[in-house]
Amino acid sequence: MNTVIDAPQPTVLPVAGSDAVFPVRRIYCIGRNYAAHAREMGGQPDRDPPFFFCKPADAAFAASGETPTDWPYPPRSTDVHHEIEMVAAIGRGGQDIAVADALDHVWGYGVGLDMTRRDLQAQMKALGRSWEIGKAFDHAAPISALRPAGEIGHPARGAIWLEVNGARRQAGDLSDMIWSVAEAVAELSRYFTLAPGDLLMTGTPAGVGAVARGDVLTGHVDGVGGLSIRVI
Ligand code: MN
């Protein structure tokens, strides 16, 4: 292809135990999907339809499961928060997907961090503006190696936690999700045509908080794996 500038390279994530990689097309995120986190953000947990926002594909940042991967503290913020989340990776696209069929569209899972410039997000909320600068910055989505559902199934219960410098900061259970992965995928597909390569960050349990340079963040989801980053 004769491109007028250098074509951008696709962002890819490693697949655990494989030389193959998962190419990222879009990153969707669901907001307030654990009741305790909805409360800590000043909202009411309920079954109103879930809401979604996006990060750019190249915000995906491959994070090791063992030796922490250096992660650069982003500019223009003094209040960058961690949000540990299970990530669902779409392998088959579609629109208006039924809840009963939705898991057939999920290729696999990973452990991710929805890193958030909370100060900028709060400023934008107060002004009624888009959250973009709070959520969609460079490296805003550290994600572990993915594991195929063919190996691990579709996790619906099990611990999800985050430690900062060895201290437990966030803890929950996948079964605490207000909207299950299947329900969230189905609802998302009513607004966007899903395609292979899409990721869905499925929301964070309570305990979000600020990170500082030098912190080591270690996250885990039972049956899925873990990730570790060092903030630099
Ligand atoms: Mn989040």
XYZ file of C-alpha atoms and ligand atoms in Angstrom:
233
model
C 0.000 0.000 0.000
C 1.363 3.404 -1.003
C 0.712 5.499 2.104
C 1.576 9.199 2.119
C 3.047 8.884 5.620
C 4.359 5.880 7.524
C 1.356 3.694 8.375
C 0.801 3.278 12.131
C 1.754 -0.124 13.456
C -1.031 -2.148 15.084
C -0.949 -2.354 18.862
C -0.689 -5.950 20.008
C -0.851 -7.787 23.315
C 0.972 -11.020 24.089
C -0.933 -14.256 24.513
C 0.213 -16.343 27.479
C 2.086 -19.455 26.465
C 2.122 -18.549 22.777
C 4.264 -16.755 20.215
C 1.082 -15.361 18.666
C -0.200 -11.931 19.658
C -3.643 -10.340 19.930
C -4.080 -7.261 17.718
C -6.031 -4.475 19.424
C -8.721 -2.673 17.444
C -10.592 -0.618 20.036
C -10.662 -0.380 23.817
C -14.096 -0.006 25.376
C -14.562 0.520 29.099
C -17.626 0.178 31.291
C -18.115 2.645 34.131
C -19.231 1.861 37.671
C -19.757 -1.866 37.320
C -19.179 -2.822 40.966
C -21.626 -1.463 43.527
C -19.022 -0.486 46.116
C -17.011 1.482 43.545
C -20.140 3.230 42.265
C -20.736 4.391 45.845
C -17.160 5.587 46.357
C -17.485 7.686 43.183
C -20.577 9.363 44.587
C -23.161 7.420 42.607
C -25.848 4.896 43.349
C -25.336 1.315 42.233
C -28.335 0.267 40.213
C -29.408 -1.532 37.094
C -29.729 1.511 34.912
C -28.135 0.621 31.581
C -24.322 0.506 31.830
C -22.360 3.395 30.391
C -19.310 3.111 28.214
C -16.296 5.161 27.253
C -13.262 4.455 25.098
C -9.513 4.568 25.169
C -7.532 4.597 21.921
C -6.139 1.237 20.828
C -2.568 2.408 21.266
C -3.242 3.190 24.942
C -2.905 -0.572 25.468
C 0.389 -1.201 27.229
C 1.721 -4.722 27.580
C 2.507 -5.320 31.247
C 4.502 -8.235 32.567
C 3.047 -10.717 35.021
C 6.317 -10.987 36.955
C 9.101 -8.402 36.909
C 7.287 -5.042 36.973
C 7.143 -3.256 33.646
C 8.119 0.436 33.832
C 5.057 2.612 33.309
C 5.489 6.364 32.761
C 3.481 8.702 35.016
C 1.415 10.758 32.579
C 1.772 14.517 32.163
C -0.647 17.268 33.259
C -1.940 15.455 36.341
C -1.090 15.171 40.013
C -3.802 12.621 40.853
C -3.415 9.484 38.734
C -5.541 6.580 39.982
C -5.399 2.816 39.566
C -8.508 0.823 38.628
C -7.930 -2.930 38.458
C -10.234 -4.599 35.930
C -10.750 -7.863 34.104
C -10.410 -7.363 30.365
C -12.539 -9.306 27.871
C -11.037 -9.694 24.394
C -13.470 -9.953 21.503
C -12.721 -12.607 18.901
C -15.912 -12.495 16.862
C -17.733 -9.328 15.927
C -21.365 -8.465 15.703
C -24.095 -6.023 16.547
C -27.242 -6.402 18.613
C -25.741 -9.540 20.141
C -28.083 -11.449 22.465
C -26.953 -11.924 26.065
C -27.237 -15.697 25.603
C -24.815 -15.559 22.649
C -22.450 -12.876 23.934
C -19.775 -15.114 25.466
C -19.373 -16.860 22.091
C -17.919 -13.546 20.907
C -15.287 -13.384 23.674
C -11.964 -14.920 22.639
C -10.222 -14.566 25.979
C -9.376 -12.533 29.037
C -6.636 -10.478 30.618
C -5.933 -8.369 33.678
C -5.898 -4.633 33.084
C -5.590 -1.265 34.742
C -7.929 1.541 33.701
C -5.439 4.251 34.672
C -7.196 7.549 35.222
C -6.081 11.165 35.566
C -8.729 11.662 38.258
C -8.134 15.399 38.634
C -8.684 16.004 34.933
C -11.681 13.647 34.844
C -13.241 15.539 37.762
C -12.640 18.899 36.088
C -14.291 17.669 32.891
C -17.243 16.194 34.819
C -17.779 19.512 36.594
C -17.848 21.308 33.253
C -20.105 18.725 31.605
C -17.334 17.905 29.129
C -15.927 14.630 27.776
C -13.680 12.543 30.047
C -11.199 12.030 27.203
C -8.182 13.709 28.791
C -8.811 11.857 32.040
C -9.068 8.392 30.539
C -7.581 8.211 27.043
C -3.974 9.314 27.508
C -0.831 7.501 26.347
C -0.227 4.155 28.133
C -3.606 4.499 29.911
C -4.398 0.776 29.676
C -1.678 -1.525 31.049
C -2.853 -5.084 30.275
C -1.401 -8.516 31.012
C -0.840 -11.290 28.520
C -4.225 -12.599 27.407
C -5.464 -16.129 27.939
C -7.973 -17.831 25.642
C -11.404 -18.780 26.923
C -10.715 -22.125 25.288
C -8.238 -22.729 28.123
C -9.683 -20.883 31.103
C -13.388 -20.677 30.322
C -15.387 -17.514 31.014
C -14.595 -16.375 34.573
C -17.743 -15.264 36.378
C -16.557 -15.496 39.984
C -13.236 -15.315 41.734
C -11.059 -12.722 43.390
C -9.913 -9.548 41.690
C -7.396 -7.459 43.610
C -4.675 -4.847 43.382
C -1.714 -4.301 45.665
C 0.429 -1.164 45.788
C 3.905 -1.839 47.218
C 2.562 -5.067 48.688
C -0.438 -3.494 50.451
C -3.892 -4.595 49.321
C -5.753 -1.554 47.977
C -8.560 -2.982 45.894
C -10.368 -6.255 46.344
C -13.589 -7.662 45.018
C -15.095 -10.655 43.352
C -16.049 -10.986 39.693
C -19.501 -12.075 40.852
C -19.957 -8.560 42.294
C -20.244 -7.077 38.805
C -23.530 -5.230 38.336
C -23.462 -6.151 34.621
C -21.927 -9.515 33.718
C -19.474 -9.769 30.837
C -22.231 -11.270 28.669
C -24.670 -8.498 29.551
C -22.063 -5.793 28.986
C -20.972 -7.185 25.607
C -24.598 -7.462 24.502
C -25.393 -3.897 25.560
C -22.190 -2.490 24.026
C -23.073 -4.156 20.714
C -26.305 -2.158 20.582
C -24.231 1.030 20.277
C -21.148 -0.128 18.347
C -20.518 -2.871 15.823
C -18.041 -5.060 17.648
C -15.154 -6.598 15.744
C -12.298 -8.996 16.426
C -9.593 -7.159 18.335
C -11.922 -5.105 20.495
C -11.249 -5.098 24.233
C -13.746 -4.438 27.001
C -12.467 -3.334 30.401
C -15.192 -4.633 32.680
C -15.088 -2.196 35.596
C -13.270 -1.901 38.890
C -14.057 -2.881 42.469
C -13.825 -0.368 45.317
C -10.554 1.030 46.599
C -9.305 3.141 43.722
C -6.559 5.536 44.723
C -3.605 7.614 43.661
C -0.236 6.267 42.533
C 3.179 7.883 42.882
C 6.450 7.486 41.036
C 8.273 4.456 42.415
C 5.096 2.569 43.322
C 4.836 -1.036 42.214
C 1.294 -2.080 41.316
C 0.465 -5.781 41.244
C -2.927 -6.913 40.030
C -4.578 -10.304 39.910
C -7.749 -11.963 38.701
C -8.403 -15.564 39.746
C -8.215 -17.909 36.796
C -6.931 -15.194 34.461
C -3.507 -14.121 35.722
C -1.739 -11.025 36.875
C 0.200 -7.951 35.906
C 2.784 -5.737 37.521
C 3.960 -2.219 36.719
C 6.396 0.185 38.339
C 5.395 3.839 38.066
C 8.340 5.907 36.801
Mn -12.695 1.786 35.085
